[in-house]
Coordinates of C-alpha atoms in Angstrom, one line a residue:
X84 CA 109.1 155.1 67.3
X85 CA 110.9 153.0 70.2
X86 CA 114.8 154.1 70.8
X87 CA 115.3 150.1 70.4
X88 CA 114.2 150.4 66.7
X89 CA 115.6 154.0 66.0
X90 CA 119.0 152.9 67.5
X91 CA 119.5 149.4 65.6
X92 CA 120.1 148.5 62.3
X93 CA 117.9 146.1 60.7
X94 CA 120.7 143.6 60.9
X95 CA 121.2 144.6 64.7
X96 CA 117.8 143.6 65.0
X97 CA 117.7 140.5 63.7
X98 CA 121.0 139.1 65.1
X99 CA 118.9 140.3 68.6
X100 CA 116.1 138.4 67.3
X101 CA 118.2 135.3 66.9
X102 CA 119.9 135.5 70.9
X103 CA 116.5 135.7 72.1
X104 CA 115.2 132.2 69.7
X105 CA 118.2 130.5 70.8
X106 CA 117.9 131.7 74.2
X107 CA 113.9 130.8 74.2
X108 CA 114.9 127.2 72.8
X109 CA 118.1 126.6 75.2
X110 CA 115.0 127.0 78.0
X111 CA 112.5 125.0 76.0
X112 CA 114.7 121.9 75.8
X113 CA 117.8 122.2 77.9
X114 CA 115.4 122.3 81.1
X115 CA 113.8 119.4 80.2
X116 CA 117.7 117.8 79.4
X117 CA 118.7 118.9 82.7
X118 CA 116.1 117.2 84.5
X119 CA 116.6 113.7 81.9
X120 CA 120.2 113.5 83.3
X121 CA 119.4 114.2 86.9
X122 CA 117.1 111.0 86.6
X123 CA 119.6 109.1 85.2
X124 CA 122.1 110.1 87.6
X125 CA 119.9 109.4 90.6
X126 CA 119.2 105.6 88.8
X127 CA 122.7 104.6 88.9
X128 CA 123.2 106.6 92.2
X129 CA 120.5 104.5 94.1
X130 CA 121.0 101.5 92.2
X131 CA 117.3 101.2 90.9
X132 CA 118.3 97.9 89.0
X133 CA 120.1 96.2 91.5
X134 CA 117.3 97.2 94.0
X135 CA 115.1 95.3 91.7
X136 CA 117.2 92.5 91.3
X137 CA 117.4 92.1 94.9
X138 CA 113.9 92.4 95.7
X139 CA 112.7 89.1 97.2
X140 CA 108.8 88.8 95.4
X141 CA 107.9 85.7 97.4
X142 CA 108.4 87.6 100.7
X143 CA 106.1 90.4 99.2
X144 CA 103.5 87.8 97.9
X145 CA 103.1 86.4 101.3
X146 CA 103.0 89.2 103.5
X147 CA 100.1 90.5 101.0
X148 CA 98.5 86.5 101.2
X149 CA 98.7 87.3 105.2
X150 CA 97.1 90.1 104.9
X151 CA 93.5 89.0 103.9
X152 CA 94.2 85.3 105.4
X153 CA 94.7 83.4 108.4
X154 CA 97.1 80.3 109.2
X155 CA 96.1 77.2 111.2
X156 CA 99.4 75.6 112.6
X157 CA 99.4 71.8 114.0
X158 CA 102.9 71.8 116.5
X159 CA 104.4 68.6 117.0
X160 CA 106.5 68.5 120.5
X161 CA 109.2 66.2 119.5
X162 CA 110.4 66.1 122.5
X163 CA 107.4 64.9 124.1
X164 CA 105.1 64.3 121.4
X165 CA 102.5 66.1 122.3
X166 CA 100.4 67.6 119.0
X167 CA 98.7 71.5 119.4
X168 CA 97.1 73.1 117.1
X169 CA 96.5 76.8 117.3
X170 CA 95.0 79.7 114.8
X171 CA 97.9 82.4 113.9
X172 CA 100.0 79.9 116.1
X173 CA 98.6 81.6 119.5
X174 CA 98.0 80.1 122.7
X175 CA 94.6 82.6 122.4
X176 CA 93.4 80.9 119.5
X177 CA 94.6 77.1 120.5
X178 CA 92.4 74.7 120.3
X179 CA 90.9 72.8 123.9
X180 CA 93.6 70.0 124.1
X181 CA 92.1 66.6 122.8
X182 CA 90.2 68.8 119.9
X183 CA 91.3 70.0 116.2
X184 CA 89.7 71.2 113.3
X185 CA 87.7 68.1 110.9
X186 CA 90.9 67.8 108.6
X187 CA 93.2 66.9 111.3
X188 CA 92.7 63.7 112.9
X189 CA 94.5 62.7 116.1
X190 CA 95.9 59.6 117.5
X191 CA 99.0 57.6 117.8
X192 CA 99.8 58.6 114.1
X193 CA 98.4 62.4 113.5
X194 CA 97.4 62.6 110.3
X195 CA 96.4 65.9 108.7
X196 CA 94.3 66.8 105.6
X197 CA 95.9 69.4 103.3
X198 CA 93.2 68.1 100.7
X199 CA 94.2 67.0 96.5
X200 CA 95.9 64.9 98.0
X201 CA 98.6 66.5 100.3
X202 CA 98.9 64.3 103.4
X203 CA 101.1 64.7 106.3
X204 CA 101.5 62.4 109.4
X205 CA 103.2 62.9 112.6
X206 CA 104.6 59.5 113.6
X207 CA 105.9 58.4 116.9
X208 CA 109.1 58.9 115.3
X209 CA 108.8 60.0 111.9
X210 CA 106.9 62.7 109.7
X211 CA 105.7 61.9 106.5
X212 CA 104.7 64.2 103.9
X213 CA 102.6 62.8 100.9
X214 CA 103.3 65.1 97.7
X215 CA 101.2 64.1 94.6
X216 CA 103.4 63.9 91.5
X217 CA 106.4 63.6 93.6
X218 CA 106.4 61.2 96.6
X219 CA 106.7 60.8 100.1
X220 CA 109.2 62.7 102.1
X221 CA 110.3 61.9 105.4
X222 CA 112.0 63.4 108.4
X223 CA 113.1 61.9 111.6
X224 CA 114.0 64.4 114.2
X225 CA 116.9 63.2 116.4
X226 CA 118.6 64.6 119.6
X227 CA 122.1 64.0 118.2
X228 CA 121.9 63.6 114.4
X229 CA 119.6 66.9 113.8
X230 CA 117.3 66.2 111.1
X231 CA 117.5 63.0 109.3
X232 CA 116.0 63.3 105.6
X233 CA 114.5 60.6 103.0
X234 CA 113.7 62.3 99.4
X235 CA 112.5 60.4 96.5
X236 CA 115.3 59.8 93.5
X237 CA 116.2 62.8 91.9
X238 CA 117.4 66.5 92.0
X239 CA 115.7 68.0 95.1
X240 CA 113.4 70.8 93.4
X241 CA 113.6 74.3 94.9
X242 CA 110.2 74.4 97.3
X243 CA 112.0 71.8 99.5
X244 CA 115.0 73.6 101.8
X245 CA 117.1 70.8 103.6
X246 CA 119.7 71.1 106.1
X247 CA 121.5 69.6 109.1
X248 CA 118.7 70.9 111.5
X249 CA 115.7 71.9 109.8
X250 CA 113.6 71.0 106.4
X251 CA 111.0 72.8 104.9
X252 CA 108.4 71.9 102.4
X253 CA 106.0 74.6 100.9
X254 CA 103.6 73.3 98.5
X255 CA 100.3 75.4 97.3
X256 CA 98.6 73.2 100.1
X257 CA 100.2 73.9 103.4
X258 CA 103.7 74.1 104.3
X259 CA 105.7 71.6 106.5
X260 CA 108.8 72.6 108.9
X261 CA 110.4 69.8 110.7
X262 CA 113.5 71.1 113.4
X263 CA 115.0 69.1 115.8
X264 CA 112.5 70.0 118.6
X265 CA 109.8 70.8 117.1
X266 CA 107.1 69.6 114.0
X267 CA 105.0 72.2 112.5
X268 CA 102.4 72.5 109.5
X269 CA 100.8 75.7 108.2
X270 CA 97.7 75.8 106.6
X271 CA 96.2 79.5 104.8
X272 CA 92.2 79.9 104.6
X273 CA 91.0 83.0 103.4
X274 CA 89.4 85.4 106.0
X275 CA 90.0 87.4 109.3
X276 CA 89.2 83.8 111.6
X277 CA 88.4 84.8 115.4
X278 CA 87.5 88.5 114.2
X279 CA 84.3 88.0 116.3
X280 CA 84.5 85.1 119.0
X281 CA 87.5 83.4 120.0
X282 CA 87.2 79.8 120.4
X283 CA 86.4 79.5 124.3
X284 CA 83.3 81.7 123.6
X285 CA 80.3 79.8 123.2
X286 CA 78.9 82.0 120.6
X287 CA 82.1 80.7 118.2
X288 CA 81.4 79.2 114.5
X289 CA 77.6 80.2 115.0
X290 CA 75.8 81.6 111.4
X291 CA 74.1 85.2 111.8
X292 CA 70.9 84.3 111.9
X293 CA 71.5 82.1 114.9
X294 CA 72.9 84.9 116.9
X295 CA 70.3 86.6 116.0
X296 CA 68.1 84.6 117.4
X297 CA 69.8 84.2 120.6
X298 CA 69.9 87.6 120.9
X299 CA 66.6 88.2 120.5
X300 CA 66.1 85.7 123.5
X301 CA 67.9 87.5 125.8
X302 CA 71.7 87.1 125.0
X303 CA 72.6 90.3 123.1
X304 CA 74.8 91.4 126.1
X305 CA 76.7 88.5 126.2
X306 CA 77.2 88.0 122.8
X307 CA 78.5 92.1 122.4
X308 CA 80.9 91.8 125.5
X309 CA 82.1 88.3 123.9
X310 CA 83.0 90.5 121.0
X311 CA 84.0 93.5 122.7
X312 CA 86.7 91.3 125.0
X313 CA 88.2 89.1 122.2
X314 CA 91.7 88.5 123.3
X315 CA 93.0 88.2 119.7
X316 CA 91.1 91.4 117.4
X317 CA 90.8 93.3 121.1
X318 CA 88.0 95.4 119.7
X319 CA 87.8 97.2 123.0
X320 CA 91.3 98.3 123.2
X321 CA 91.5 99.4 119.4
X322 CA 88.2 101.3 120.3
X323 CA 89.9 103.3 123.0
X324 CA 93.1 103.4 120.6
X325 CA 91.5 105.0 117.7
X326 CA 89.9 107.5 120.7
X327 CA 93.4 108.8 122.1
X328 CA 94.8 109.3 118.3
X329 CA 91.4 111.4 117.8
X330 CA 91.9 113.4 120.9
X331 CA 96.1 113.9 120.1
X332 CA 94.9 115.5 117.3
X333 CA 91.8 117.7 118.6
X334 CA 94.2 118.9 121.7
X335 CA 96.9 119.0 119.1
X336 CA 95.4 121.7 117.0
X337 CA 92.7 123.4 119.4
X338 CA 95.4 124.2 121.7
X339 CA 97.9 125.4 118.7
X340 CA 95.0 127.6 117.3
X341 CA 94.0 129.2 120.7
X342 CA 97.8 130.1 121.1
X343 CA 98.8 131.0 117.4
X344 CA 95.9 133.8 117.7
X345 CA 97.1 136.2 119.8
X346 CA 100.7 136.0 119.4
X347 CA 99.4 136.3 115.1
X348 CA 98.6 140.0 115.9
X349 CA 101.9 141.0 117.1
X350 CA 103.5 139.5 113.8
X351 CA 101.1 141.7 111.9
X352 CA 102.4 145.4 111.4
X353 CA 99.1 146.8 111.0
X354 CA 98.6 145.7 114.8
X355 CA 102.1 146.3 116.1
X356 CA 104.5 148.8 115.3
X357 CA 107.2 147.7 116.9
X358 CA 109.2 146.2 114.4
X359 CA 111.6 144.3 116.8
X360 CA 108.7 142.3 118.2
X361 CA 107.4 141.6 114.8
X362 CA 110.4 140.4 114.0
X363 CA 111.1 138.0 116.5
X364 CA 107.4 136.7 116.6
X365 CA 108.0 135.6 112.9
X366 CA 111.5 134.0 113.7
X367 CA 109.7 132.0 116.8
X368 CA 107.2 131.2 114.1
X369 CA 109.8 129.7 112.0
X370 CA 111.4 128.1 114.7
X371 CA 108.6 126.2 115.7
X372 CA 107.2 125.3 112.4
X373 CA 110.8 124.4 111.3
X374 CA 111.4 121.0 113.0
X375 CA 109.2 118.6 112.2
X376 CA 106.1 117.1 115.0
X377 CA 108.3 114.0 114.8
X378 CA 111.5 115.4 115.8
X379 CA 109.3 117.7 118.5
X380 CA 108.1 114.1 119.6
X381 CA 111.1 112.3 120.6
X382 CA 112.3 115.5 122.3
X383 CA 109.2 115.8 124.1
X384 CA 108.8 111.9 125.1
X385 CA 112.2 112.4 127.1
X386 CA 110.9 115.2 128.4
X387 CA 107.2 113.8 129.8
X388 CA 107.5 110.6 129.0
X389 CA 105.7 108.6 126.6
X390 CA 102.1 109.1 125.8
X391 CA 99.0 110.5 124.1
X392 CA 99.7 114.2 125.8
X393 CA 103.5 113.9 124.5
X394 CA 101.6 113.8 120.8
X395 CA 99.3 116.3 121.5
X396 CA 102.2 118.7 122.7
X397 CA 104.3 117.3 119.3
X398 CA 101.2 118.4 116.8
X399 CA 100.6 121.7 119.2
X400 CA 104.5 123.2 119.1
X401 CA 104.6 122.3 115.1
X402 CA 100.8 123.8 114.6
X403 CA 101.4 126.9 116.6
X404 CA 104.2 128.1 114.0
X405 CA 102.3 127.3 111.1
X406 CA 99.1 128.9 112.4
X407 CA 100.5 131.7 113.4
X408 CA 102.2 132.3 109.9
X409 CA 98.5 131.8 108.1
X410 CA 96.8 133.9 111.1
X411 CA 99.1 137.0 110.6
X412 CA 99.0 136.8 107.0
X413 CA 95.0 136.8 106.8
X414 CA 95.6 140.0 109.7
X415 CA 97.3 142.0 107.5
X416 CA 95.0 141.2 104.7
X417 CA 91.3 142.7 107.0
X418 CA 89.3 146.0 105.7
X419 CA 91.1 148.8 107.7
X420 CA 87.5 150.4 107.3
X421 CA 85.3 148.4 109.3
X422 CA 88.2 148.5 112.7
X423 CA 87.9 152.6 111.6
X424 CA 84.1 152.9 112.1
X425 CA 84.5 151.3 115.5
X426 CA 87.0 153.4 116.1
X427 CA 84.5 156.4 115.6
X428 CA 82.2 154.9 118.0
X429 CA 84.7 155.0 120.6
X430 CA 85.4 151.5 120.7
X431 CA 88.7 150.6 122.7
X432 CA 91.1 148.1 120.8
X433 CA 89.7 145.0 122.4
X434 CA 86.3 146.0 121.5
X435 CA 87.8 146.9 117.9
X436 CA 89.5 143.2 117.8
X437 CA 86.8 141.5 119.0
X438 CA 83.8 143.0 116.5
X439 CA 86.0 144.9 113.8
X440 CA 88.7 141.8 113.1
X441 CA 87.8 138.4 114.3
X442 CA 84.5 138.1 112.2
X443 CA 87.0 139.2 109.3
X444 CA 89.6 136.4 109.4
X445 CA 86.9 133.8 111.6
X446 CA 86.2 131.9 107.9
X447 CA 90.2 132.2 107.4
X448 CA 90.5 130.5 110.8
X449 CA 87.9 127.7 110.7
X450 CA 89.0 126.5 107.7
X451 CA 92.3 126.2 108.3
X452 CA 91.3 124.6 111.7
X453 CA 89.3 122.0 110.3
X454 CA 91.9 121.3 107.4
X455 CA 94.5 121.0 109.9
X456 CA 92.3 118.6 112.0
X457 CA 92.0 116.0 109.4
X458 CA 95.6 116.2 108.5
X459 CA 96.8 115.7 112.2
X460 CA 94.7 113.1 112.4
X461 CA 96.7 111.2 110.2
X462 CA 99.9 112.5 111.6
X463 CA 98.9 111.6 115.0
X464 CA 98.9 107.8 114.0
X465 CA 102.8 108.3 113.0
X466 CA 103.1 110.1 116.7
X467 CA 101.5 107.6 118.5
X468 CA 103.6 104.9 117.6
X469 CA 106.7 106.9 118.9
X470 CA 105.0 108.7 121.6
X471 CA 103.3 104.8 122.9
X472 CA 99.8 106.1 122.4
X473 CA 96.5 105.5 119.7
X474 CA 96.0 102.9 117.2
X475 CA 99.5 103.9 116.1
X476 CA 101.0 101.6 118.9
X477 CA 99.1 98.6 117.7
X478 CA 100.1 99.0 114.2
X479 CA 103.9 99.1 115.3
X480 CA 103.5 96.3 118.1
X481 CA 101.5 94.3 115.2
X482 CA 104.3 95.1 112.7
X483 CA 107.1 93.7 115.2
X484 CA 105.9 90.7 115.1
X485 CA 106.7 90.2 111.3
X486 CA 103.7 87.2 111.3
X487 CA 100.5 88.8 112.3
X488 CA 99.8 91.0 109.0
X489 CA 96.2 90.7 109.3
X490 CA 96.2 92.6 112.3
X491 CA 98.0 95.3 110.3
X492 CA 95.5 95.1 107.5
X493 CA 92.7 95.6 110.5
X494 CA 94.6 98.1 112.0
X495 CA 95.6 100.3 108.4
X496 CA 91.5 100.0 107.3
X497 CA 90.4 101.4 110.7
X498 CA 92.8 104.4 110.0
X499 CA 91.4 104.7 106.4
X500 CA 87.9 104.9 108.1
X501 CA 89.7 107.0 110.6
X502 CA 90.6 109.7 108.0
X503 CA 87.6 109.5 105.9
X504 CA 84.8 110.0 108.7
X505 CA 87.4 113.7 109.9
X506 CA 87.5 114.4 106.1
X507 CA 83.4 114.3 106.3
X508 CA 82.8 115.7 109.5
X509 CA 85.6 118.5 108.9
X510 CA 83.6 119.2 105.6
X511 CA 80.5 119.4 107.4
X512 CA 81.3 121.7 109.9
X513 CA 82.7 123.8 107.8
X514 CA 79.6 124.3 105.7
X515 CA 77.7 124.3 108.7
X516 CA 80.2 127.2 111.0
X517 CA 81.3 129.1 107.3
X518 CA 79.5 128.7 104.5
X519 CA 75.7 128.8 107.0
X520 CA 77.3 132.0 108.9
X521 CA 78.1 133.9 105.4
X522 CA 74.2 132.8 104.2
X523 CA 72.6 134.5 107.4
X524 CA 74.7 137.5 106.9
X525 CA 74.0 137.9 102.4
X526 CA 69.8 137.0 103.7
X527 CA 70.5 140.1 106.4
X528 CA 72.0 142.3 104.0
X529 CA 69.3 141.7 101.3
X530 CA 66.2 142.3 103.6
X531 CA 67.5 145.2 104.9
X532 CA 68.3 146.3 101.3
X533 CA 64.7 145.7 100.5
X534 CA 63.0 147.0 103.6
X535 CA 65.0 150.7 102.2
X536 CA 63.8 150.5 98.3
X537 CA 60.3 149.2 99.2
X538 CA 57.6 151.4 100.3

């Protein structure tokens, strides 16, 4: 018998019995308590309700309508009186002067279509906005006066905003803004409009099968390098864009793995005894590894300047720590046996590193490679738009601009598509380099097992 249950009474042991329960159930549920008040204490902290209150929905609805859907604005110079109109409001998408989409008729009196009944007119003096169920609303931009107002009887409701200078109507069918200087109406349609042919290119508003047809006569040149230079999508620079966030990546991580390799074997101490150089390898490892590629990007941009080799450098100074922590850890971990047997050959340590431990740790190494590849991949969109480089750039410049969210929707699905094609490609090589090497070597083994039992 134990000398717990030879030294203790039997009501020793159960008063033990009892401090363990009531330690087991102080664990079991005042863990769980613990964590309850954190959470509470970090929803007053952060205000999580008055967040929520102050969250402005109507912003987030549009900027998500933007996203899948285009504006067409008709400007009014009242100045001058000249009438534009434009797609997204760009001089790239404007329309040839004298010409306008079918709902927008001009003249003297512009009027424009909003269809059920939504009407607007530019006037030589006056605009007029025809609201079914509520009337007609006018605004007479002056010099002097600002904006001069007429609203039909009643309490204003709250989709019409009126002030000294500006008034702005937004109905389900367009939305109106009259300023002193300027006359503009907004109009959504669904769609990415000018995503393949701006409106100088001939090829514009054509159906598939006509430029198929065309193309088949002779035009398929003209009609790819109409695409390829569209001013507004500017398919050939998000081409080269996605290429340079690509390479940042590759460079990024080839060049960490080719340097985290050999400075992994003097981390390891079954390759280097001196324990001083060990440790110091480790603590550069750390180091390294430590500050995030983001922080190791702004230092570097005011160090080279801005640019895709700036995020390469980033992702290769973060990489090199973190490779060389996984590389010396899989070096410690190799069969001691197989370096031995060269050993007894009279292989030198070279020889012995090259044919005793790389083949060991090679699937350790690939893999992490190719996982690290994807990853940085990603990252390197989050570098590029610090570092001025890659598709990130475009998704920052097209963010700045707080009214082209299409372009951002364009921009985020090409890095989707980005991330999933390195997430195939990754996995296929690493069937192909890994899993194929370690087949050839098992169908090696068993022939030459069978060529020894078999007669």
């Amino acid at each position: 018998m134990s000398t717990f249950a030879t030294d203790l009474t039997i009501n020793e042991l159960k008063a033990e019995a009892d401090r363990l329960f009531n330690r087991k159930r102080l664990t079991n549920f005042g863990l769980p308590a613990l964590v309850f008040v954190y959470l509470i204490y970090v929803f007053f902290a952060f205000d999580v309700s008055g967040m929520a209150e102050r969250a402005n929905w109507e912003n987030g609805k549009t900027l998500i309508a933007d996203s899948y859907s285009y504006k067409t604005h008709v400007s009014r110079d009242n100045r001058t009186g000249e009438v534009s109109t434009a797609i997204e409001g760009e001089r790239k998408g404007r329309y040839p002067d004298g010409e306008a989409p079918h709902w927008v008729s001009l003249g003297e009196t512009t009027v424009i279509d909003l269809e059920d009944g939504h009407i607007v007119r530019f006037g030589p003096e006056t605009v007029e906005y025809d609201i079914p169920g509520y009337g007609i609303v006018r605004a007479t931009p002056t010099r002097s006066a600002g904006v001069q107002a007429e609203l039909p009887a009643g309490e204003v409701p709250d989709w019409i905003k009126v002030s000294k200078n500006r008034m702005a109507i937004t109905t389900d069918a367009g939305r109106l803004t009259v300023t002193r200087n300027r006359s503009e109406v907004f109009r959504y349609f669904n769609g990415w409009e000018l995503f393949w042919f701006t409106l100088d290119s001939p090829y514009y508003g054509k159906s598939f099968p006509e430029l198929a047809g065309l193309a088949a006569q002779g035009e398929a040149g003209a009609i790819s390098n109409d695409f390829w230079t569209n001013k507004m999508w500017r398919h050939q620079d998000v081409a080269w864009a996605i290429f340079e966030t690509i390479l940042m990546a590759f460079l990024g991580t080839l060049g960490a793995g080719m340097i985290a390799l050999p400075l992994a074997f003097l981390a390891t101490r079954n390759f280097n005894p001196l324990k001083s150089v060990r440790f110091l390898t480790r603590r550069v490892f750390d180091f390294v590894r430590g500050v995030d590629a983001l922080i190791w990007t702004v230092v570097l941009a005011r160090a080279f300047g801005p640019g895709p080799l700036t995020g390469a450098l980033a992702i290769l100074v973060t990489d090199t720590g973190t490779f060389g922590k996984i590389f010396s850890e899989a070096l410690e971990n190799v069969d001691q046996k197989q370096i031995e047997g060269l050993q007894s050959t009279g292989a030198n340590a070279p020889q012995r590193y090259r044919y005793g431990v790389i083949p060991q740790v090679t699937p350790v190494l690939l893999s992490q490679l190719l996982y690290f590849l994807e990853s940085n991949t990603r990252s390197a969109t989050v570098i590029g738009a610090i570092t001025g480089g890659g598709i990130g750039l475009l998704l920052t410049q097209a963010i700045i601009t707080q009214k082209d969210w299409e372009e951002v929707a364009y921009y985020i699905v090409l890095v989707i598509l980005m991330v999933m094609l390195m997430d195939w490609f990754s996995g296929w090589l690493r069937r192909r380099l890994i899993q194929g090497e370690t087949g050839k070597i098992r169908k090696a083994r068993d022939t030459k097992a069978k060529s020894f039992f078999l007669p």
